[in-house]
Amino acid sequence: SKLGLLKTFKTGTSYLRAKLFPVKPEISLEDFFINRFGKELYQTFFKDYTEKVWGVRCAEIPASWGQQRVKNLDVTKLLKHAITSAFTSNKTITQHGTNTSLIEQFLYPKYGPGQLWQRVANEITKRGGQILLNQKVTAINGDGENTILSVDITNSDGAVSTVKGDYFFSTMPVKDFVAVSRAIKTDPLVHEIASKLAYRDFLIVGLLSSELKLKENDGTDITDNWIYIQDGSIRAGRLQFFHNWSPGMIASKDDKWIGVEYFCNEDETFWQLPDKELATFAIKEMESIGVLSAADVTDSIVIRVQKAYPSYYGAYGEFDQVRAHLDKIPNLFPIGRNGMHRYNNSDHSMLTAMAAVENIIGNRTDKSNIWEINTDDDYHEESK
């Protein structure tokens, strides 16, 4: 209803046209979105946001990105979900049969995702394991063939130490892994492809505000966990409302912590701006779209994450050759988003680690089951 009659009509006719005359062959992400949602919805909701994330045109991104992230979602499934949700009151947390893009309920740690990993770290140390922080992997040492023997790590003081092992799990960017590999048989072409893999960096500006101007229709505080910003004139791509994820995330129930998310490259001027300037920029953008008032902001923080998003353009078209190389290393298990150069969600990333452990326990040498995670919505159900 908020689209208006004319926009709704154009959206409907655009979708029908896409169903009757789909783009063939479906090569780019632009083709993918238009075929599933029509050109009108693509331009309204997908184009600008997606290009903010990746920094390139949708026409330059392969359709495989959409096939992984959006999968089988289209307009008919959106409408069916909307109608079903309106008449269904018994919603369970499992939400079986719901498309992953439409899930409305989440299990969330009281103090945020970091609480989960703190618990994992505690269990590791309790069982005799050792966690070395602030270390950089500077060499991965092989036996001259395909087996890893040890890893050299360098701490912040420049001291180098060597860690030996029987099995190695890697979450480091594939580009960096191949670059520091030593005495592991590697085709020069694999080195070349890996060196050209692209990434997108990420920074988030946290703003503490005593009040938000953005409200629900009835005037109460907004209850969303996040909001995507499709407007191409606004640099921010998404907002997180941390106080809505869990009351444990804030010191006072009256506080509003929002995260303003930006996608960029670390060689850009924007990435290199001082934290204070980034906070000022974010506040101005949030004021311009009616989220908050600068006078209500009492604190801010900036967090930068390098290589947050493995990109699906450029050298990625030849990634299969890099994957084949990684699979030839019997005691290596690439896992997670960067370890596999795959834009997984955190749940899928955790599943790759679980599957890797199961392979070791079961003496399974074929790692295809790890790579198949997130190619099927129901992987974690079928595996049971």
mmCIF file of C-alpha atoms in Angstrom:
data_model
loop_
_atom_site.group_PDB
_atom_site.id
_atom_site.type_symbol
_atom_site.label_atom_id
_atom_site.label_comp_id
_atom_site.label_asym_id
_atom_site.label_seq_id
_atom_site.Cartn_x
_atom_site.Cartn_y
_atom_site.Cartn_z
ATOM 1 C CA SER A 1 0.000 0.000 0.000
ATOM 2 C CA LYS A 2 2.936 2.355 0.624
ATOM 3 C CA LEU A 3 4.039 1.947 -2.984
ATOM 4 C CA GLY A 4 0.987 3.781 -4.301
ATOM 5 C CA LEU A 5 -1.393 2.630 -7.025
ATOM 6 C CA LEU A 6 0.748 3.680 -9.988
ATOM 7 C CA LYS A 7 3.912 2.123 -8.565
ATOM 8 C CA THR A 8 2.023 -1.052 -7.665
ATOM 9 C CA PHE A 9 0.628 -1.283 -11.189
ATOM 10 C CA LYS A 10 4.068 -0.770 -12.745
ATOM 11 C CA THR A 11 5.542 -3.346 -10.377
ATOM 12 C CA GLY A 12 2.891 -5.907 -11.302
ATOM 13 C CA THR A 13 3.192 -5.421 -15.059
ATOM 14 C CA SER A 14 6.983 -5.461 -14.801
ATOM 15 C CA TYR A 15 6.869 -8.770 -12.932
ATOM 16 C CA LEU A 16 4.483 -10.311 -15.472
ATOM 17 C CA ARG A 17 6.759 -9.226 -18.281
ATOM 18 C CA ALA A 18 9.723 -10.862 -16.549
ATOM 19 C CA LYS A 19 7.788 -14.122 -16.188
ATOM 20 C CA LEU A 20 6.640 -14.093 -19.821
ATOM 21 C CA PHE A 21 9.894 -12.842 -21.325
ATOM 22 C CA PRO A 22 12.741 -13.690 -18.926
ATOM 23 C CA VAL A 23 16.305 -12.610 -19.629
ATOM 24 C CA LYS A 24 18.113 -15.491 -21.311
ATOM 25 C CA PRO A 25 20.770 -16.569 -20.732
ATOM 26 C CA GLU A 26 20.794 -15.479 -17.092
ATOM 27 C CA ILE A 27 24.402 -14.326 -16.747
ATOM 28 C CA SER A 28 24.556 -11.405 -14.341
ATOM 29 C CA LEU A 29 23.061 -10.609 -10.955
ATOM 30 C CA GLU A 30 20.970 -7.966 -12.710
ATOM 31 C CA ASP A 31 19.480 -10.694 -14.921
ATOM 32 C CA PHE A 32 18.830 -12.814 -11.836
ATOM 33 C CA PHE A 33 16.941 -10.075 -9.959
ATOM 34 C CA ILE A 34 14.895 -8.975 -12.979
ATOM 35 C CA ASN A 35 13.826 -12.551 -13.753
ATOM 36 C CA ARG A 36 12.589 -13.118 -10.204
ATOM 37 C CA PHE A 37 11.169 -9.738 -9.244
ATOM 38 C CA GLY A 38 10.719 -7.743 -12.445
ATOM 39 C CA LYS A 39 12.685 -4.663 -13.472
ATOM 40 C CA GLU A 40 10.613 -2.240 -11.388
ATOM 41 C CA LEU A 41 11.191 -4.016 -8.061
ATOM 42 C CA TYR A 42 14.832 -4.629 -8.995
ATOM 43 C CA GLN A 43 15.459 -0.939 -9.524
ATOM 44 C CA THR A 44 13.490 0.043 -6.400
ATOM 45 C CA PHE A 45 14.814 -2.402 -3.819
ATOM 46 C CA PHE A 46 17.842 -4.305 -5.090
ATOM 47 C CA LYS A 47 19.984 -2.297 -7.489
ATOM 48 C CA ASP A 48 21.316 0.586 -5.371
ATOM 49 C CA TYR A 49 21.718 -1.454 -2.180
ATOM 50 C CA THR A 50 23.581 -4.286 -3.919
ATOM 51 C CA GLU A 51 25.878 -1.846 -5.691
ATOM 52 C CA LYS A 52 26.629 -0.162 -2.349
ATOM 53 C CA VAL A 53 27.695 -3.508 -0.915
ATOM 54 C CA TRP A 54 29.952 -4.579 -3.773
ATOM 55 C CA GLY A 55 31.057 -1.288 -5.284
ATOM 56 C CA VAL A 56 30.385 -2.525 -8.828
ATOM 57 C CA ARG A 57 27.330 -2.617 -11.064
ATOM 58 C CA CYS A 58 24.950 -5.573 -10.720
ATOM 59 C CA ALA A 59 25.553 -6.246 -14.408
ATOM 60 C CA GLU A 60 29.190 -7.063 -13.521
ATOM 61 C CA ILE A 61 28.357 -9.585 -10.778
ATOM 62 C CA PRO A 62 27.636 -13.192 -11.818
ATOM 63 C CA ALA A 63 24.177 -14.633 -11.234
ATOM 64 C CA SER A 64 25.701 -17.261 -8.921
ATOM 65 C CA TRP A 65 25.735 -14.691 -6.095
ATOM 66 C CA GLY A 66 21.947 -14.401 -6.238
ATOM 67 C CA GLN A 67 21.544 -18.148 -6.549
ATOM 68 C CA GLN A 68 23.365 -18.548 -3.243
ATOM 69 C CA ARG A 69 22.014 -15.591 -1.272
ATOM 70 C CA VAL A 70 18.430 -15.263 -2.537
ATOM 71 C CA LYS A 71 18.001 -18.814 -3.834
ATOM 72 C CA ASN A 72 14.395 -19.647 -4.767
ATOM 73 C CA LEU A 73 12.753 -16.475 -3.448
ATOM 74 C CA ASP A 74 10.511 -14.565 -5.848
ATOM 75 C CA VAL A 75 7.386 -12.361 -5.814
ATOM 76 C CA THR A 76 4.924 -15.253 -5.527
ATOM 77 C CA LYS A 77 6.705 -16.616 -2.459
ATOM 78 C CA LEU A 78 6.783 -13.146 -0.912
ATOM 79 C CA LEU A 79 3.025 -12.757 -1.397
ATOM 80 C CA LYS A 80 2.325 -16.248 -0.079
ATOM 81 C CA HIS A 81 4.428 -15.570 3.010
ATOM 82 C CA ALA A 82 2.698 -12.222 3.635
ATOM 83 C CA ILE A 83 -0.774 -13.766 3.383
ATOM 84 C CA THR A 84 0.127 -16.788 5.511
ATOM 85 C CA SER A 85 1.753 -14.630 8.188
ATOM 86 C CA ALA A 86 -1.343 -12.434 8.426
ATOM 87 C CA PHE A 87 -3.534 -15.420 9.349
ATOM 88 C CA THR A 88 -1.066 -17.483 11.358
ATOM 89 C CA SER A 89 -0.645 -16.827 15.048
ATOM 90 C CA ASN A 90 1.162 -20.019 16.086
ATOM 91 C CA LYS A 91 4.702 -19.192 14.997
ATOM 92 C CA THR A 92 7.413 -21.493 16.343
ATOM 93 C CA ILE A 93 11.075 -20.575 16.556
ATOM 94 C CA THR A 94 11.946 -23.440 14.183
ATOM 95 C CA GLN A 95 9.916 -21.866 11.329
ATOM 96 C CA HIS A 96 10.115 -25.036 9.246
ATOM 97 C CA GLY A 97 9.273 -24.477 5.606
ATOM 98 C CA THR A 98 10.012 -20.736 5.736
ATOM 99 C CA ASN A 99 12.415 -19.389 3.126
ATOM 100 C CA THR A 100 15.628 -18.310 4.872
ATOM 101 C CA SER A 101 15.243 -14.764 3.511
ATOM 102 C CA LEU A 102 11.819 -14.474 5.203
ATOM 103 C CA ILE A 103 12.560 -15.820 8.677
ATOM 104 C CA GLU A 104 11.091 -13.465 11.287
ATOM 105 C CA GLN A 105 12.341 -14.895 14.596
ATOM 106 C CA PHE A 106 15.890 -15.454 15.800
ATOM 107 C CA LEU A 107 17.674 -16.983 18.738
ATOM 108 C CA TYR A 108 20.126 -14.324 19.902
ATOM 109 C CA PRO A 109 22.671 -14.406 22.762
ATOM 110 C CA LYS A 110 21.779 -12.023 25.588
ATOM 111 C CA TYR A 111 25.058 -10.123 25.208
ATOM 112 C CA GLY A 112 25.419 -10.492 21.455
ATOM 113 C CA PRO A 113 27.250 -12.979 19.206
ATOM 114 C CA GLY A 114 30.517 -12.389 21.046
ATOM 115 C CA GLN A 115 29.019 -14.158 24.065
ATOM 116 C CA LEU A 116 28.835 -17.399 22.054
ATOM 117 C CA TRP A 117 32.495 -17.237 21.076
ATOM 118 C CA GLN A 118 33.547 -16.319 24.601
ATOM 119 C CA ARG A 119 31.847 -19.501 25.753
ATOM 120 C CA VAL A 120 33.656 -21.486 23.053
ATOM 121 C CA ALA A 121 36.974 -19.945 24.109
ATOM 122 C CA ASN A 122 36.297 -20.840 27.744
ATOM 123 C CA GLU A 123 35.557 -24.452 26.796
ATOM 124 C CA ILE A 124 38.760 -24.700 24.740
ATOM 125 C CA THR A 125 40.983 -23.439 27.565
ATOM 126 C CA LYS A 126 39.107 -25.544 30.136
ATOM 127 C CA ARG A 127 39.927 -28.642 28.092
ATOM 128 C CA GLY A 128 43.612 -27.779 27.839
ATOM 129 C CA GLY A 129 43.599 -25.919 24.552
ATOM 130 C CA GLN A 130 45.585 -22.752 23.907
ATOM 131 C CA ILE A 131 44.300 -19.642 22.111
ATOM 132 C CA LEU A 132 46.909 -17.246 20.745
ATOM 133 C CA LEU A 133 45.539 -13.772 20.081
ATOM 134 C CA ASN A 134 46.953 -10.915 17.975
ATOM 135 C CA GLN A 135 49.043 -13.261 15.837
ATOM 136 C CA LYS A 136 49.534 -13.049 12.077
ATOM 137 C CA VAL A 137 50.077 -16.168 9.977
ATOM 138 C CA THR A 138 53.251 -15.430 8.021
ATOM 139 C CA ALA A 139 54.016 -18.875 6.584
ATOM 140 C CA ILE A 140 52.212 -22.161 6.026
ATOM 141 C CA ASN A 141 54.892 -24.842 5.818
ATOM 142 C CA GLY A 142 54.419 -28.011 3.783
ATOM 143 C CA ASP A 143 56.333 -31.236 3.234
ATOM 144 C CA GLY A 144 57.222 -30.452 -0.360
ATOM 145 C CA GLU A 145 54.109 -32.213 -1.607
ATOM 146 C CA ASN A 146 50.548 -31.528 -0.439
ATOM 147 C CA THR A 147 50.590 -31.901 3.346
ATOM 148 C CA ILE A 148 50.884 -29.054 5.851
ATOM 149 C CA LEU A 149 53.401 -29.616 8.653
ATOM 150 C CA SER A 150 53.297 -26.334 10.557
ATOM 151 C CA VAL A 151 52.340 -22.678 10.577
ATOM 152 C CA ASP A 152 54.595 -19.722 11.400
ATOM 153 C CA ILE A 153 52.928 -16.936 13.365
ATOM 154 C CA THR A 154 54.212 -13.455 14.193
ATOM 155 C CA ASN A 155 53.029 -11.442 17.178
ATOM 156 C CA SER A 156 52.725 -7.671 17.537
ATOM 157 C CA ASP A 157 56.351 -7.436 18.751
ATOM 158 C CA GLY A 158 57.644 -9.186 15.624
ATOM 159 C CA ALA A 159 58.532 -12.435 17.391
ATOM 160 C CA VAL A 160 58.004 -15.527 15.214
ATOM 161 C CA SER A 161 56.954 -18.928 16.521
ATOM 162 C CA THR A 162 56.021 -22.185 14.814
ATOM 163 C CA VAL A 163 52.911 -24.235 15.552
ATOM 164 C CA LYS A 164 52.827 -27.860 14.410
ATOM 165 C CA GLY A 165 49.675 -29.894 13.917
ATOM 166 C CA ASP A 166 47.994 -32.894 12.361
ATOM 167 C CA TYR A 167 45.003 -30.988 10.993
ATOM 168 C CA PHE A 168 44.629 -27.334 10.076
ATOM 169 C CA PHE A 169 41.387 -25.334 9.874
ATOM 170 C CA SER A 170 41.715 -22.118 7.908
ATOM 171 C CA THR A 171 39.400 -19.121 8.134
ATOM 172 C CA MET A 172 41.988 -16.700 6.716
ATOM 173 C CA PRO A 173 41.283 -15.154 3.312
ATOM 174 C CA VAL A 174 42.120 -17.583 0.513
ATOM 175 C CA LYS A 175 44.158 -14.843 -1.150
ATOM 176 C CA ASP A 176 46.423 -14.618 1.900
ATOM 177 C CA PHE A 177 46.542 -18.381 2.478
ATOM 178 C CA VAL A 178 47.947 -19.107 -0.974
ATOM 179 C CA ALA A 179 50.348 -16.162 -0.760
ATOM 180 C CA VAL A 180 52.079 -17.435 2.410
ATOM 181 C CA SER A 181 52.087 -21.144 1.536
ATOM 182 C CA ARG A 182 55.580 -22.640 1.487
ATOM 183 C CA ALA A 183 56.722 -26.059 0.212
ATOM 184 C CA ILE A 184 53.201 -26.957 -0.918
ATOM 185 C CA LYS A 185 52.822 -27.927 -4.553
ATOM 186 C CA THR A 186 50.913 -25.054 -6.134
ATOM 187 C CA ASP A 187 50.277 -24.446 -9.807
ATOM 188 C CA PRO A 188 51.448 -20.915 -10.783
ATOM 189 C CA LEU A 189 47.969 -20.318 -12.219
ATOM 190 C CA VAL A 190 46.448 -20.944 -8.772
ATOM 191 C CA HIS A 191 48.789 -18.315 -7.327
ATOM 192 C CA GLU A 192 47.718 -15.869 -10.016
ATOM 193 C CA ILE A 193 43.977 -16.459 -9.547
ATOM 194 C CA ALA A 194 44.198 -16.275 -5.745
ATOM 195 C CA SER A 195 46.202 -13.047 -5.871
ATOM 196 C CA LYS A 196 43.430 -11.417 -7.918
ATOM 197 C CA LEU A 197 40.498 -12.463 -5.726
ATOM 198 C CA ALA A 198 38.544 -9.369 -4.717
ATOM 199 C CA TYR A 199 37.071 -8.392 -1.353
ATOM 200 C CA ARG A 200 34.864 -5.641 0.034
ATOM 201 C CA ASP A 201 35.685 -4.031 3.353
ATOM 202 C CA PHE A 202 33.180 -2.940 5.964
ATOM 203 C CA LEU A 203 32.928 -0.354 8.694
ATOM 204 C CA ILE A 204 30.184 0.312 11.184
ATOM 205 C CA VAL A 205 29.577 3.548 13.060
ATOM 206 C CA GLY A 206 27.892 2.908 16.394
ATOM 207 C CA LEU A 207 25.777 5.810 17.661
ATOM 208 C CA LEU A 208 24.402 6.015 21.205
ATOM 209 C CA SER A 209 21.285 8.173 21.290
ATOM 210 C CA SER A 210 18.852 9.053 24.025
ATOM 211 C CA GLU A 211 16.012 9.125 21.507
ATOM 212 C CA LEU A 212 15.159 8.047 17.962
ATOM 213 C CA LYS A 213 12.866 10.034 15.689
ATOM 214 C CA LEU A 214 12.057 6.890 13.721
ATOM 215 C CA LYS A 215 8.863 5.395 15.170
ATOM 216 C CA GLU A 216 6.239 2.753 14.497
ATOM 217 C CA ASN A 217 2.936 3.930 12.982
ATOM 218 C CA ASP A 218 1.394 4.187 16.458
ATOM 219 C CA GLY A 219 4.190 6.442 17.732
ATOM 220 C CA THR A 220 5.978 3.821 19.823
ATOM 221 C CA ASP A 221 9.686 3.047 19.524
ATOM 222 C CA ILE A 222 10.622 1.165 16.377
ATOM 223 C CA THR A 223 10.988 -2.581 16.964
ATOM 224 C CA ASP A 224 13.037 -3.563 13.893
ATOM 225 C CA ASN A 225 16.375 -5.311 14.345
ATOM 226 C CA TRP A 226 17.739 -3.882 11.105
ATOM 227 C CA ILE A 227 16.658 -1.788 8.150
ATOM 228 C CA TYR A 228 18.134 -1.811 4.645
ATOM 229 C CA ILE A 229 18.643 1.562 2.972
ATOM 230 C CA GLN A 230 17.952 1.244 -0.749
ATOM 231 C CA ASP A 231 18.244 4.989 -1.438
ATOM 232 C CA GLY A 232 21.304 5.489 -3.643
ATOM 233 C CA SER A 233 21.783 9.071 -2.401
ATOM 234 C CA ILE A 234 22.579 7.762 1.112
ATOM 235 C CA ARG A 235 25.982 6.107 1.479
ATOM 236 C CA ALA A 236 24.936 3.945 4.448
ATOM 237 C CA GLY A 237 23.639 0.545 3.410
ATOM 238 C CA ARG A 238 21.995 -0.802 6.535
ATOM 239 C CA LEU A 239 21.048 0.112 10.102
ATOM 240 C CA GLN A 240 21.261 -2.204 13.100
ATOM 241 C CA PHE A 241 19.203 -1.477 16.212
ATOM 242 C CA PHE A 242 21.231 -3.292 18.847
ATOM 243 C CA HIS A 243 18.909 -2.390 21.706
ATOM 244 C CA ASN A 244 16.170 -4.321 19.894
ATOM 245 C CA TRP A 245 18.312 -7.448 19.518
ATOM 246 C CA SER A 246 18.641 -7.808 23.277
ATOM 247 C CA PRO A 247 18.176 -5.526 26.305
ATOM 248 C CA GLY A 248 21.473 -6.969 27.543
ATOM 249 C CA MET A 249 23.252 -4.988 24.803
ATOM 250 C CA ILE A 250 22.610 -1.637 26.517
ATOM 251 C CA ALA A 251 23.426 -0.237 29.955
ATOM 252 C CA SER A 252 20.116 1.589 30.329
ATOM 253 C CA LYS A 253 16.700 0.673 28.978
ATOM 254 C CA ASP A 254 16.393 4.256 27.745
ATOM 255 C CA ASP A 255 19.507 4.017 25.543
ATOM 256 C CA LYS A 256 19.281 3.479 21.790
ATOM 257 C CA TRP A 257 22.346 1.953 20.175
ATOM 258 C CA ILE A 258 22.264 1.934 16.398
ATOM 259 C CA GLY A 259 24.912 0.714 14.000
ATOM 260 C CA VAL A 260 25.244 2.570 10.695
ATOM 261 C CA GLU A 261 26.863 0.184 8.212
ATOM 262 C CA TYR A 262 29.084 1.239 5.317
ATOM 263 C CA PHE A 263 30.691 -0.842 2.590
ATOM 264 C CA CYS A 264 33.922 0.383 1.016
ATOM 265 C CA ASN A 265 37.511 -0.509 0.156
ATOM 266 C CA GLU A 266 40.385 0.124 2.522
ATOM 267 C CA ASP A 267 42.233 2.206 -0.071
ATOM 268 C CA GLU A 268 39.311 4.659 -0.275
ATOM 269 C CA THR A 269 39.438 8.054 1.415
ATOM 270 C CA PHE A 270 36.220 7.218 3.277
ATOM 271 C CA TRP A 271 37.819 4.212 5.022
ATOM 272 C CA GLN A 272 40.784 6.319 6.097
ATOM 273 C CA LEU A 273 38.782 9.185 7.610
ATOM 274 C CA PRO A 274 39.317 9.780 11.357
ATOM 275 C CA ASP A 275 36.681 8.163 13.575
ATOM 276 C CA LYS A 276 35.263 11.542 14.618
ATOM 277 C CA GLU A 277 34.680 12.553 10.977
ATOM 278 C CA LEU A 278 33.013 9.224 10.216
ATOM 279 C CA ALA A 279 30.696 9.653 13.207
ATOM 280 C CA THR A 280 29.787 13.185 12.083
ATOM 281 C CA PHE A 281 29.083 11.899 8.562
ATOM 282 C CA ALA A 282 26.877 9.074 9.870
ATOM 283 C CA ILE A 283 24.932 11.428 12.146
ATOM 284 C CA LYS A 284 24.240 13.791 9.251
ATOM 285 C CA GLU A 285 22.984 10.940 7.082
ATOM 286 C CA MET A 286 20.743 9.628 9.857
ATOM 287 C CA GLU A 287 19.347 13.126 10.421
ATOM 288 C CA SER A 288 18.630 13.510 6.696
ATOM 289 C CA ILE A 289 16.426 10.392 6.627
ATOM 290 C CA GLY A 290 14.695 11.078 9.934
ATOM 291 C CA VAL A 291 16.295 8.413 12.129
ATOM 292 C CA LEU A 292 17.648 10.674 14.889
ATOM 293 C CA SER A 293 18.681 14.180 15.877
ATOM 294 C CA ALA A 294 22.339 15.105 16.332
ATOM 295 C CA ALA A 295 21.494 16.743 19.656
ATOM 296 C CA ASP A 296 20.408 13.356 21.063
ATOM 297 C CA VAL A 297 23.665 11.507 20.199
ATOM 298 C CA THR A 298 25.827 11.104 23.303
ATOM 299 C CA ASP A 299 28.583 8.736 22.134
ATOM 300 C CA SER A 300 29.979 6.967 19.085
ATOM 301 C CA ILE A 301 32.391 4.241 18.062
ATOM 302 C CA VAL A 302 33.832 3.127 14.709
ATOM 303 C CA ILE A 303 34.781 -0.478 13.955
ATOM 304 C CA ARG A 304 36.530 -1.431 10.704
ATOM 305 C CA VAL A 305 36.588 -4.965 9.280
ATOM 306 C CA GLN A 306 38.923 -5.764 6.396
ATOM 307 C CA LYS A 307 37.908 -8.350 3.787
ATOM 308 C CA ALA A 308 34.448 -8.678 5.327
ATOM 309 C CA TYR A 309 32.860 -9.700 2.024
ATOM 310 C CA PRO A 310 34.533 -12.129 -0.415
ATOM 311 C CA SER A 311 33.537 -10.806 -3.838
ATOM 312 C CA TYR A 312 31.965 -12.761 -6.681
ATOM 313 C CA TYR A 313 33.392 -10.844 -9.611
ATOM 314 C CA GLY A 314 36.785 -10.631 -11.322
ATOM 315 C CA ALA A 315 38.985 -13.669 -10.671
ATOM 316 C CA TYR A 316 36.162 -15.459 -8.854
ATOM 317 C CA GLY A 317 35.072 -16.918 -12.197
ATOM 318 C CA GLU A 318 38.133 -19.178 -11.992
ATOM 319 C CA PHE A 319 37.846 -20.007 -8.292
ATOM 320 C CA ASP A 320 37.135 -23.687 -8.996
ATOM 321 C CA GLN A 321 40.834 -24.121 -9.761
ATOM 322 C CA VAL A 322 41.759 -22.652 -6.380
ATOM 323 C CA ARG A 323 39.229 -24.875 -4.648
ATOM 324 C CA ALA A 324 40.673 -27.950 -6.401
ATOM 325 C CA HIS A 325 44.119 -26.967 -5.093
ATOM 326 C CA LEU A 326 42.837 -26.575 -1.524
ATOM 327 C CA ASP A 327 41.060 -29.927 -1.708
ATOM 328 C CA LYS A 328 44.352 -31.638 -2.608
ATOM 329 C CA ILE A 329 45.788 -30.749 0.792
ATOM 330 C CA PRO A 330 44.536 -33.706 2.889
ATOM 331 C CA ASN A 331 44.955 -32.147 6.345
ATOM 332 C CA LEU A 332 43.570 -28.719 5.436
ATOM 333 C CA PHE A 333 39.957 -27.736 6.071
ATOM 334 C CA PRO A 334 39.005 -24.296 4.727
ATOM 335 C CA ILE A 335 35.927 -23.124 6.652
ATOM 336 C CA GLY A 336 33.829 -20.002 7.060
ATOM 337 C CA ARG A 337 33.270 -17.020 4.836
ATOM 338 C CA ASN A 338 36.874 -16.083 4.013
ATOM 339 C CA GLY A 339 38.344 -19.557 4.314
ATOM 340 C CA MET A 340 36.095 -20.689 1.463
ATOM 341 C CA HIS A 341 35.719 -17.324 -0.319
ATOM 342 C CA ARG A 342 31.975 -17.710 0.001
ATOM 343 C CA TYR A 343 29.434 -15.160 1.199
ATOM 344 C CA ASN A 344 27.973 -17.380 3.934
ATOM 345 C CA ASN A 345 25.904 -16.301 6.891
ATOM 346 C CA SER A 346 27.305 -17.046 10.347
ATOM 347 C CA ASP A 347 25.133 -20.156 10.773
ATOM 348 C CA HIS A 348 26.403 -21.667 7.532
ATOM 349 C CA SER A 349 29.970 -20.764 8.491
ATOM 350 C CA MET A 350 29.580 -22.640 11.772
ATOM 351 C CA LEU A 351 28.126 -25.608 9.930
ATOM 352 C CA THR A 352 31.204 -25.800 7.697
ATOM 353 C CA ALA A 353 33.365 -26.167 10.815
ATOM 354 C CA MET A 354 31.080 -28.875 12.210
ATOM 355 C CA ALA A 355 31.142 -30.769 8.932
ATOM 356 C CA ALA A 356 34.950 -30.551 8.830
ATOM 357 C CA VAL A 357 35.195 -32.084 12.298
ATOM 358 C CA GLU A 358 32.759 -34.837 11.301
ATOM 359 C CA ASN A 359 34.941 -35.599 8.276
ATOM 360 C CA ILE A 360 38.018 -36.006 10.478
ATOM 361 C CA ILE A 361 36.216 -38.234 12.957
ATOM 362 C CA GLY A 362 34.750 -40.323 10.147
ATOM 363 C CA ASN A 363 38.029 -40.484 8.159
ATOM 364 C CA ARG A 364 36.264 -38.905 5.199
ATOM 365 C CA THR A 365 38.724 -37.504 2.651
ATOM 366 C CA ASP A 366 36.136 -36.098 0.228
ATOM 367 C CA LYS A 367 35.384 -32.516 1.327
ATOM 368 C CA SER A 368 32.527 -31.858 -1.078
ATOM 369 C CA ASN A 369 30.012 -31.977 1.788
ATOM 370 C CA ILE A 370 31.670 -28.922 3.328
ATOM 371 C CA TRP A 371 31.516 -26.959 0.076
ATOM 372 C CA GLU A 372 27.877 -27.956 -0.427
ATOM 373 C CA ILE A 373 26.740 -26.169 2.733
ATOM 374 C CA ASN A 374 24.533 -23.187 1.822
ATOM 375 C CA THR A 375 23.889 -24.504 -1.677
ATOM 376 C CA ASP A 376 20.704 -25.996 -0.215
ATOM 377 C CA ASP A 377 18.462 -24.284 2.345
ATOM 378 C CA ASP A 378 17.742 -27.559 4.075
ATOM 379 C CA TYR A 379 21.314 -28.858 4.418
ATOM 380 C CA HIS A 380 21.274 -28.816 8.204
ATOM 381 C CA GLU A 381 17.941 -30.633 8.309
ATOM 382 C CA GLU A 382 18.860 -33.268 5.758
ATOM 383 C CA SER A 383 22.189 -33.955 7.446
ATOM 384 C CA LYS A 384 20.250 -35.144 10.480
#
